[in-house]
Short mmCIF file of C-alpha atoms in Angstrom, two decimals:
data_model
loop_
_atom_site.label_atom_id
_atom_site.label_comp_id
_atom_site.label_asym_id
_atom_site.label_seq_id
_atom_site.Cartn_x
_atom_site.Cartn_y
_atom_site.Cartn_z
CA MET B 1 -0.25 0.18 0.03
CA PRO B 2 1.81 3.32 -0.95
CA SER B 3 2.40 6.44 1.88
CA PRO B 4 -0.16 7.91 3.66
CA VAL B 5 -0.53 10.41 0.99
CA SER B 6 -1.23 14.41 3.04
CA LEU B 7 -4.27 16.78 1.65
CA ARG B 8 -3.40 20.15 0.37
CA LEU B 9 -5.73 22.38 -0.40
CA ARG B 10 -5.63 25.76 0.16
CA LEU B 11 -9.64 27.77 1.10
CA LEU B 12 -8.58 32.20 1.49
CA GLY B 13 -10.47 34.94 1.61
CA THR B 14 -9.36 38.62 2.24
CA ALA B 15 -8.27 37.70 5.73
CA THR B 16 -9.62 34.51 6.64
CA ALA B 17 -6.71 31.77 5.37
CA CYS B 18 -7.75 27.93 6.36
CA LEU B 19 -5.25 24.97 5.12
CA ILE B 20 -4.34 22.22 7.72
CA ALA B 21 -5.55 18.46 7.83
CA THR B 22 -6.51 18.73 10.81
CA GLY B 23 -7.56 22.93 10.52
CA VAL B 24 -11.26 25.49 10.14
CA THR B 25 -12.39 25.10 7.50
CA GLY B 26 -15.68 26.58 5.75
CA ALA B 27 -16.80 29.42 3.16
CA LEU B 28 -15.40 32.18 2.83
CA SER B 29 -16.59 35.99 1.59
CA GLY B 30 -14.86 39.55 0.68
CA PRO B 31 -14.98 42.46 -1.27
CA ALA B 32 -15.85 41.30 -5.27
CA SER B 33 -13.34 43.08 -6.05
CA ALA B 34 -10.56 41.12 -3.87
CA VAL B 35 -8.21 38.53 -5.79
CA THR B 36 -9.60 35.14 -4.06
CA GLN B 37 -7.29 31.89 -3.61
CA VAL B 38 -9.45 29.40 -4.23
CA TYR B 39 -7.17 25.87 -4.91
CA SER B 40 -3.73 25.74 -4.45
CA GLU B 41 -1.74 22.28 -4.99
CA ASN B 42 2.14 21.85 -4.90
CA PHE B 43 2.54 18.62 -4.69
CA SER B 44 5.31 18.66 -1.87
CA ALA B 45 3.15 16.57 0.60
CA GLY B 46 2.75 13.75 -2.80
CA LEU B 47 -0.41 14.22 -4.63
CA GLY B 48 -2.21 16.09 -2.62
CA THR B 49 -6.14 15.64 -4.39
CA PHE B 50 -4.85 14.57 -8.17
CA VAL B 51 -5.35 11.29 -9.43
CA SER B 52 -1.99 9.86 -11.94
CA ASN B 53 -2.43 7.31 -15.11
CA GLY B 54 1.09 6.40 -15.52
CA SER B 55 4.50 6.79 -15.05
CA VAL B 56 4.50 10.56 -12.54
CA SER B 57 6.08 10.39 -9.28
CA THR B 58 6.87 13.27 -7.12
CA ALA B 59 10.40 12.65 -5.27
CA THR B 60 11.37 16.00 -6.38
CA GLY B 61 9.00 18.26 -5.07
CA ALA B 62 7.12 18.48 -7.54
CA ALA B 63 4.83 15.97 -10.02
CA ARG B 64 7.12 14.29 -12.39
CA LEU B 65 5.69 12.64 -16.00
CA SER B 66 6.94 10.48 -17.67
CA GLY B 67 7.46 8.91 -21.22
CA SER B 68 6.65 5.73 -22.57
CA LEU B 69 5.76 3.22 -25.11
CA LEU B 70 3.04 1.45 -23.42
CA THR B 71 0.84 4.63 -21.34
CA ASP B 72 1.14 8.02 -21.63
CA PRO B 73 1.33 9.49 -18.25
CA SER B 74 -1.32 11.85 -16.63
CA LEU B 75 -2.16 13.95 -13.65
CA THR B 76 -5.78 15.34 -13.42
CA SER B 77 -6.99 16.95 -10.98
CA ALA B 78 -10.25 16.13 -8.78
CA PRO B 79 -13.59 18.29 -9.19
CA ILE B 80 -12.87 21.83 -7.79
CA ALA B 81 -16.45 23.37 -7.13
CA LEU B 82 -16.56 27.10 -7.60
CA THR B 83 -19.42 28.16 -6.83
CA GLY B 84 -20.09 32.21 -6.01
CA TYR B 85 -17.13 31.43 -7.74
CA SER B 86 -16.29 34.53 -11.23
CA GLY B 87 -12.97 35.95 -12.66
CA ILE B 88 -11.48 32.37 -12.04
CA SER B 89 -7.42 32.20 -13.30
CA LEU B 90 -5.18 28.96 -13.70
CA SER B 91 -1.73 29.91 -12.86
CA TYR B 92 1.28 26.65 -13.35
CA THR B 93 4.34 25.88 -13.68
CA ARG B 94 5.80 23.96 -15.86
CA THR B 95 9.26 22.30 -17.22
CA ALA B 96 9.03 20.24 -20.81
CA SER B 97 12.78 18.56 -21.47
CA GLY B 98 13.81 15.95 -24.16
CA LEU B 99 10.49 15.68 -26.02
CA ASP B 100 11.38 14.91 -29.53
CA VAL B 101 9.45 16.69 -32.54
CA GLY B 102 6.15 15.27 -32.97
CA GLU B 103 5.49 15.37 -29.32
CA ALA B 104 4.25 17.52 -26.46
CA PHE B 105 2.88 18.33 -23.12
CA THR B 106 -1.27 19.29 -22.94
CA VAL B 107 -2.66 21.35 -20.55
CA ALA B 108 -6.40 21.62 -20.05
CA TYR B 109 -9.58 22.06 -18.16
CA SER B 110 -13.16 20.37 -17.95
CA VAL B 111 -16.37 22.32 -17.04
CA ASP B 112 -19.49 19.77 -14.74
CA ALA B 113 -17.66 16.10 -15.88
CA GLY B 114 -18.18 17.53 -19.45
CA ALA B 115 -15.29 16.88 -22.72
CA PHE B 116 -11.36 18.92 -21.91
CA THR B 117 -10.47 22.51 -23.58
CA THR B 118 -7.15 22.61 -24.15
CA LEU B 119 -5.27 25.65 -22.08
CA GLU B 120 -1.85 24.99 -24.13
CA SER B 121 0.12 21.91 -25.54
CA SER B 122 4.08 22.24 -26.93
CA ARG B 123 7.11 20.63 -27.37
CA THR B 124 9.38 22.86 -25.05
CA ALA B 125 7.84 25.38 -23.17
CA SER B 126 9.69 25.75 -19.37
CA GLY B 127 8.14 28.14 -16.33
CA SER B 128 5.02 29.95 -15.55
CA ALA B 129 2.47 30.24 -17.29
CA SER B 130 -0.87 31.86 -16.62
CA PHE B 131 -4.77 31.88 -18.29
CA GLN B 132 -7.95 33.99 -17.48
CA LEU B 133 -10.58 31.09 -17.57
CA PRO B 134 -13.70 32.03 -19.83
CA SER B 135 -16.14 33.83 -18.43
CA SER B 136 -18.54 29.69 -19.02
CA VAL B 137 -16.28 28.34 -15.51
CA ASP B 138 -17.71 30.80 -13.00
CA GLY B 139 -20.67 28.97 -10.31
CA ARG B 140 -18.69 25.69 -12.21
CA THR B 141 -16.78 22.59 -11.00
CA VAL B 142 -13.59 21.94 -13.02
CA ARG B 143 -11.25 19.49 -13.24
CA LEU B 144 -7.61 20.17 -14.53
CA ARG B 145 -5.05 17.67 -16.66
CA PHE B 146 -1.73 17.70 -17.53
CA SER B 147 -0.31 15.09 -20.01
CA LEU B 148 2.32 14.08 -21.88
CA ASP B 149 2.60 13.09 -25.57
CA ALA B 150 6.17 11.29 -25.12
CA SER B 151 7.88 7.68 -25.58
CA SER B 152 11.08 7.72 -23.56
CA ALA B 153 11.10 7.93 -19.73
CA LEU B 154 14.23 10.62 -19.93
CA GLU B 155 11.86 12.40 -22.03
CA THR B 156 9.14 14.61 -18.37
CA LEU B 157 6.94 17.09 -17.72
CA THR B 158 7.58 18.72 -14.67
CA VAL B 159 5.07 21.36 -12.17
CA ASP B 160 4.08 22.84 -9.39
CA ASP B 161 2.75 25.28 -7.93
CA VAL B 162 -1.51 24.72 -9.09
CA LEU B 163 -2.93 28.35 -8.27
CA VAL B 164 -6.16 28.86 -9.17
CA GLN B 165 -7.41 31.78 -8.08
CA ALA B 166 -11.35 33.74 -8.91
CA SER B 167 -11.12 38.00 -8.58
CA GLY B 168 -15.02 38.30 -7.99
CA GLY B 169 -17.14 36.78 -5.61
CA GLY B 170 -20.61 36.35 -7.41
CA GLY B 171 -22.38 39.21 -5.20
CA GLY B 172 -19.78 38.49 -1.96
CA GLY B 173 -18.98 35.77 -2.33
CA PRO B 174 -19.93 32.27 -1.94
CA THR B 175 -22.88 31.38 -0.23
CA ASP B 176 -22.79 28.96 2.73
CA PRO B 177 -24.04 25.19 2.07
CA PRO B 178 -27.26 24.17 3.00
CA GLY B 179 -27.10 22.37 6.23
CA GLY B 180 -27.23 18.40 7.56
CA THR B 181 -25.94 16.81 10.76
CA LEU B 182 -22.26 18.22 10.14
CA PRO B 183 -21.26 21.72 10.62
CA PRO B 184 -21.89 22.62 6.31
CA VAL B 185 -18.46 22.92 4.29
CA THR B 186 -17.53 23.95 0.97
CA ASP B 187 -16.15 21.54 -0.29
CA VAL B 188 -15.40 17.45 -0.09
CA THR B 189 -11.64 17.04 -1.25
CA ALA B 190 -10.45 19.38 1.24
CA PRO B 191 -9.63 18.56 5.30
CA GLY B 192 -12.68 18.67 7.66
CA PRO B 193 -13.56 21.64 10.17
CA TYR B 194 -12.87 18.97 12.62
CA ALA B 195 -8.87 18.42 13.93
CA VAL B 196 -8.67 14.38 15.04
CA THR B 197 -7.41 12.31 17.45
CA VAL B 198 -5.60 8.91 16.97
CA ASP B 199 -6.47 5.37 19.73
CA THR B 200 -4.95 2.90 17.88
CA THR B 201 -4.83 0.83 20.88
CA ALA B 202 -9.80 0.34 20.43
CA GLY B 203 -11.95 -2.04 20.04
CA PRO B 204 -13.12 -4.86 21.04
CA GLY B 205 -9.87 -6.44 21.80
CA ASN B 206 -7.19 -3.45 21.62
CA ASP B 207 -5.93 -3.98 18.71
CA GLY B 208 -8.42 -1.85 16.15
CA TRP B 209 -7.93 2.28 15.48
CA LEU B 210 -10.90 4.66 16.78
CA VAL B 211 -10.14 7.83 14.45
CA TYR B 212 -12.71 10.79 15.68
CA PRO B 213 -13.17 14.08 15.67
CA ALA B 214 -11.30 15.71 18.72
CA ASN B 215 -13.71 18.38 20.04
CA ALA B 216 -16.37 15.49 19.26
CA GLY B 217 -19.99 16.96 20.45
CA GLN B 218 -18.84 20.56 19.82
CA ASN B 219 -22.34 22.83 20.00
CA GLY B 220 -24.07 19.85 20.32
CA VAL B 221 -23.14 17.87 17.24
CA ASN B 222 -23.26 14.08 17.37
CA HIS B 223 -21.14 11.55 15.64
CA PRO B 224 -22.38 9.39 12.73
CA VAL B 225 -20.16 6.02 12.55
CA LEU B 226 -18.19 3.81 9.91
CA VAL B 227 -16.40 1.17 10.20
CA TRP B 228 -13.91 0.24 7.31
CA GLY B 229 -12.69 -3.08 6.71
CA PRO B 230 -8.93 -3.14 5.49
CA GLY B 231 -7.71 -4.55 2.55
CA ALA B 232 -5.80 -8.47 2.88
CA GLY B 233 -2.44 -8.23 4.00
CA SER B 234 -2.98 -4.07 5.71
CA ASP B 235 -4.02 -3.04 8.14
CA PRO B 236 -5.52 0.27 9.54
CA ALA B 237 -2.14 2.29 9.59
CA ALA B 238 -2.96 2.00 5.42
CA TYR B 239 -5.88 4.00 5.39
CA GLU B 240 -5.05 6.37 8.02
CA ASP B 241 -4.85 9.54 5.74
CA MET B 242 -8.02 8.39 4.34
CA LEU B 243 -9.32 8.08 8.40
CA ARG B 244 -8.13 11.50 8.97
CA GLN B 245 -10.27 12.36 6.10
CA TRP B 246 -13.16 11.15 7.29
CA ALA B 247 -12.71 11.71 10.82
CA SER B 248 -11.83 15.40 10.63
CA HIS B 249 -15.73 15.73 8.86
CA GLY B 250 -17.26 15.33 11.57
CA PHE B 251 -17.29 11.14 11.81
CA VAL B 252 -16.07 8.74 14.23
CA VAL B 253 -14.35 5.99 12.70
CA TYR B 254 -13.33 2.59 13.43
CA SER B 255 -11.17 0.65 10.83
CA GLU B 256 -9.22 -3.06 12.43
CA VAL B 257 -7.33 -5.91 9.76
CA SER B 258 -10.04 -7.01 7.97
CA SER B 259 -11.38 -10.43 7.17
CA SER B 260 -13.93 -12.02 4.76
CA SER B 261 -16.69 -12.79 7.56
CA GLY B 262 -17.77 -9.24 9.15
CA ASP B 263 -18.43 -10.15 11.84
CA TYR B 264 -15.67 -8.18 13.17
CA MET B 265 -18.21 -5.18 12.06
CA VAL B 266 -20.99 -5.74 13.71
CA ASP B 267 -18.59 -6.74 17.50
CA ALA B 268 -17.37 -3.25 16.61
CA LEU B 269 -19.72 -1.47 16.52
CA ASP B 270 -20.64 -3.10 19.31
CA TRP B 271 -18.20 -1.99 20.73
CA ILE B 272 -18.54 1.15 20.34
CA GLU B 273 -22.41 1.69 20.87
CA GLY B 274 -20.49 1.27 24.52
CA GLN B 275 -18.72 3.99 24.39
CA ASN B 276 -21.09 6.12 23.40
CA VAL B 277 -22.31 5.16 27.34
CA SER B 278 -19.46 5.37 28.96
CA PRO B 279 -18.47 8.05 31.00
CA SER B 280 -14.73 7.27 30.27
CA SER B 281 -14.96 7.46 26.54
CA PRO B 282 -13.95 9.58 25.26
CA LEU B 283 -16.77 10.08 22.83
CA TYR B 284 -19.65 9.19 25.82
CA GLN B 285 -22.97 9.76 24.73
CA ASP B 286 -21.20 12.83 21.63
CA ILE B 287 -21.69 9.67 19.10
CA ASP B 288 -24.76 9.43 16.40
CA THR B 289 -25.36 6.08 16.50
CA SER B 290 -29.29 5.61 14.73
CA GLU B 291 -25.75 7.18 11.28
CA VAL B 292 -23.73 4.11 10.44
CA ALA B 293 -21.58 2.73 7.55
CA PHE B 294 -19.67 -0.18 7.10
CA GLY B 295 -17.16 -0.18 4.23
CA GLY B 296 -14.18 -1.12 3.61
CA HIS B 297 -11.44 -2.90 0.34
CA SER B 298 -10.94 -5.15 -0.76
CA ARG B 299 -11.38 -7.89 1.31
CA GLY B 300 -12.64 -5.72 4.09
CA SER B 301 -16.06 -4.70 0.78
CA ILE B 302 -16.31 -8.51 1.61
CA GLY B 303 -16.61 -8.36 4.56
CA THR B 304 -19.24 -5.38 4.59
CA PHE B 305 -21.65 -7.91 2.18
CA ASP B 306 -21.35 -10.91 5.05
CA VAL B 307 -23.71 -8.31 7.38
CA ALA B 308 -24.37 -5.59 5.33
CA ASP B 309 -27.75 -7.44 6.30
CA ASP B 310 -27.22 -5.83 10.65
CA PRO B 311 -30.46 -3.96 11.63
CA ARG B 312 -28.16 -0.44 12.10
CA LEU B 313 -26.65 0.56 9.16
CA GLU B 314 -27.81 3.12 7.02
CA THR B 315 -25.10 2.16 4.09
CA THR B 316 -22.38 0.09 2.90
CA ILE B 317 -19.64 1.03 0.58
CA HIS B 318 -17.93 -1.02 -0.97
CA VAL B 319 -14.16 -0.64 -3.11
CA ALA B 320 -12.53 -2.65 -5.32
CA GLY B 321 -14.16 -5.77 -3.42
CA GLY B 322 -16.85 -7.96 -5.68
CA SER B 323 -18.41 -10.95 -3.88
CA PHE B 324 -16.62 -14.18 -4.85
CA ASP B 325 -20.65 -15.19 -5.82
CA GLY B 326 -22.41 -12.82 -7.20
CA ASN B 327 -24.86 -13.22 -3.93
CA GLY B 328 -22.81 -10.53 -1.91
CA PRO B 329 -26.05 -8.15 -2.75
CA ASP B 330 -29.11 -10.49 -1.62
CA ASN B 331 -27.83 -9.24 2.10
CA LEU B 332 -27.95 -4.96 1.35
CA ARG B 333 -31.01 -2.96 3.17
CA ASN B 334 -29.82 0.37 2.10
CA PRO B 335 -28.16 2.23 -0.34
CA ALA B 336 -24.82 1.03 -1.90
CA LEU B 337 -21.99 2.73 -2.64
CA TYR B 338 -18.82 1.34 -5.28
CA ILE B 339 -16.34 1.69 -6.72
CA GLY B 340 -13.79 0.43 -8.63
CA GLY B 341 -11.05 0.60 -10.99
CA ASP B 342 -10.27 0.50 -15.19
CA ASP B 343 -6.88 -1.68 -13.82
CA ASP B 344 -8.41 -3.65 -11.33
CA PHE B 345 -8.78 -7.47 -11.61
CA ALA B 346 -11.72 -7.08 -8.80
CA THR B 347 -14.16 -4.76 -11.42
CA SER B 348 -15.72 -7.25 -12.69
CA ASN B 349 -16.66 -8.87 -10.09
CA VAL B 350 -18.18 -5.92 -8.30
CA GLU B 351 -20.08 -5.48 -12.26
CA ARG B 352 -21.47 -8.67 -11.56
CA ASP B 353 -22.80 -7.29 -8.21
CA TYR B 354 -23.47 -4.19 -9.09
CA ALA B 355 -26.35 -6.36 -11.33
CA ASN B 356 -27.71 -8.30 -8.88
CA THR B 357 -28.32 -5.22 -6.49
CA ASP B 358 -31.71 -4.65 -5.77
CA VAL B 359 -30.52 -1.94 -3.81
CA PRO B 360 -30.30 2.40 -4.92
CA VAL B 361 -26.62 1.59 -5.59
CA TRP B 362 -23.84 4.51 -6.98
CA PHE B 363 -21.13 2.94 -8.90
CA ASN B 364 -18.08 4.40 -10.51
CA VAL B 365 -15.55 2.72 -12.02
CA LEU B 366 -12.30 5.61 -11.65
CA ASN B 367 -10.50 6.09 -14.68
CA GLY B 368 -6.76 5.40 -14.45
CA THR B 369 -7.05 3.02 -10.47
CA ASP B 370 -5.24 -0.71 -9.86
CA HIS B 371 -6.47 -2.61 -6.52
CA ILE B 372 -3.90 -1.02 -4.53
CA ALA B 373 -5.53 3.24 -5.14
CA ALA B 374 -9.44 2.31 -5.33
CA THR B 375 -9.95 3.72 -1.61
CA ARG B 376 -7.51 6.73 -2.31
CA ASN B 377 -8.63 7.83 -5.48
CA GLY B 378 -11.84 7.37 -4.37
CA GLN B 379 -11.81 8.80 -0.47
CA HIS B 380 -12.91 12.06 -1.48
CA ILE B 381 -16.37 10.37 -2.86
CA ILE B 382 -16.76 8.57 0.74
CA THR B 383 -17.07 11.75 2.45
CA ALA B 384 -19.25 12.97 -0.09
CA TRP B 385 -21.28 10.13 0.26
CA LEU B 386 -20.58 9.79 4.66
CA ARG B 387 -22.10 13.56 5.06
CA TRP B 388 -25.42 12.57 2.35
CA HIS B 389 -27.13 9.43 3.84
CA LEU B 390 -25.43 10.26 7.55
CA ALA B 391 -25.30 13.87 8.25
CA ASP B 392 -28.65 14.67 5.46
CA GLU B 393 -26.79 16.26 2.89
CA GLU B 394 -29.48 15.36 0.68
CA PHE B 395 -28.52 18.25 -0.94
CA ARG B 396 -25.69 15.67 -3.38
CA ARG B 397 -28.16 13.53 -4.23
CA THR B 398 -28.69 15.59 -7.41
CA PRO B 399 -25.92 17.45 -8.09
CA ASP B 400 -23.13 15.30 -6.28
CA PHE B 401 -24.99 11.59 -7.73
CA LEU B 402 -28.15 11.20 -9.50
CA ARG B 403 -27.70 13.13 -12.59
CA SER B 404 -25.37 13.18 -15.46
CA GLY B 405 -22.45 15.04 -15.22
CA CYS B 406 -22.42 15.06 -12.04
CA THR B 407 -19.82 16.37 -9.53
CA PHE B 408 -18.17 12.85 -9.27
CA CYS B 409 -19.09 11.35 -12.64
CA GLY B 410 -15.81 12.48 -14.68
CA LEU B 411 -13.93 10.59 -12.77
CA GLY B 412 -14.88 7.03 -14.03
CA GLU B 413 -18.28 5.39 -15.74
CA THR B 414 -20.22 5.57 -13.66
CA GLN B 415 -24.34 4.12 -13.44
CA TYR B 416 -26.26 3.96 -10.69
CA LYS B 417 -29.91 2.71 -10.61
CA ASN B 418 -32.88 1.57 -7.97
CA TRP B 419 -32.94 5.79 -6.79
#
């Protein structure tokens, strides 16, 4: 499993800045004439919210794409929400090296998961570049893509200091999103509003991880629950950045080494319910035990199918883990999220499960994603899904998931049914 990747998104207001994996983010406002930094990525801690395809590395503190005879490398950002913003500009630095005649790198953007529009395509460009995006992107959702068409590993494109800014706030800046039971956020790809505490000796056997908001219960908030199963051969540590991300959004997350039987998930939920009523627990009376999800990656997904009929569940999440016999969906009683990868050997099993699913289900086969990367590349989809199904953010239903061109549809091939 790859090393955890820290998120490096920034949302800056005129007089307020928010950038900490465990800090507070929210809707920021300022004068319409102010320049607001909406998004940035300097790759100093990995790819951030970018998803890679082909040969891409960040060992130099920047993203480096290397040519190949097999697969042209590319970097594609997660959706960047521009709600309430106008006058959008994009800047970045790039250096092309060693490209032959007929080879080139391309920088492009997509609006609302539509086709990509080229901003520049060159063989020799280097240094900084800046573009004013058309007004058609104002208030929409954009994705950025850097790609390289070259045949040798010695032919490279280096990308750094990606920055999206807005010169106008659409009448005073972005407005607060509709509310649910958790503090609202403007961007699910950024860390949520909570600092995070990690207990690595938790659970029924004292060998699980409990990851939760450090100031749980503040302002009367009761926190929904996610029980997460790692893939075979891995443990909660391999998912630490993702567990922290979900906890920063207000969820109490528990994880331990998984099995194909989901009994350990049921035991974990029993233990969590006990924590909610134990005066010695740091989560005493701060857990919403009526809002619970089971989910997992690979073997963790298979275990989730095994106990998906637990009456305490509101939803289940299945990442790169289709059932072996196609009968896993028989246990589903609630809406389910399926995530696969176009380079994942398990996707055919997930596709069969999707065909056999009778409950409401949403399924995305992520582009440029293998079995190992599926959870990390899909973590922001999971964040939005949890906020919809466990935190009552019903406004996410249509724009984020259930329409053509939904927020996450552009990340891969999307299907849904039974809604």
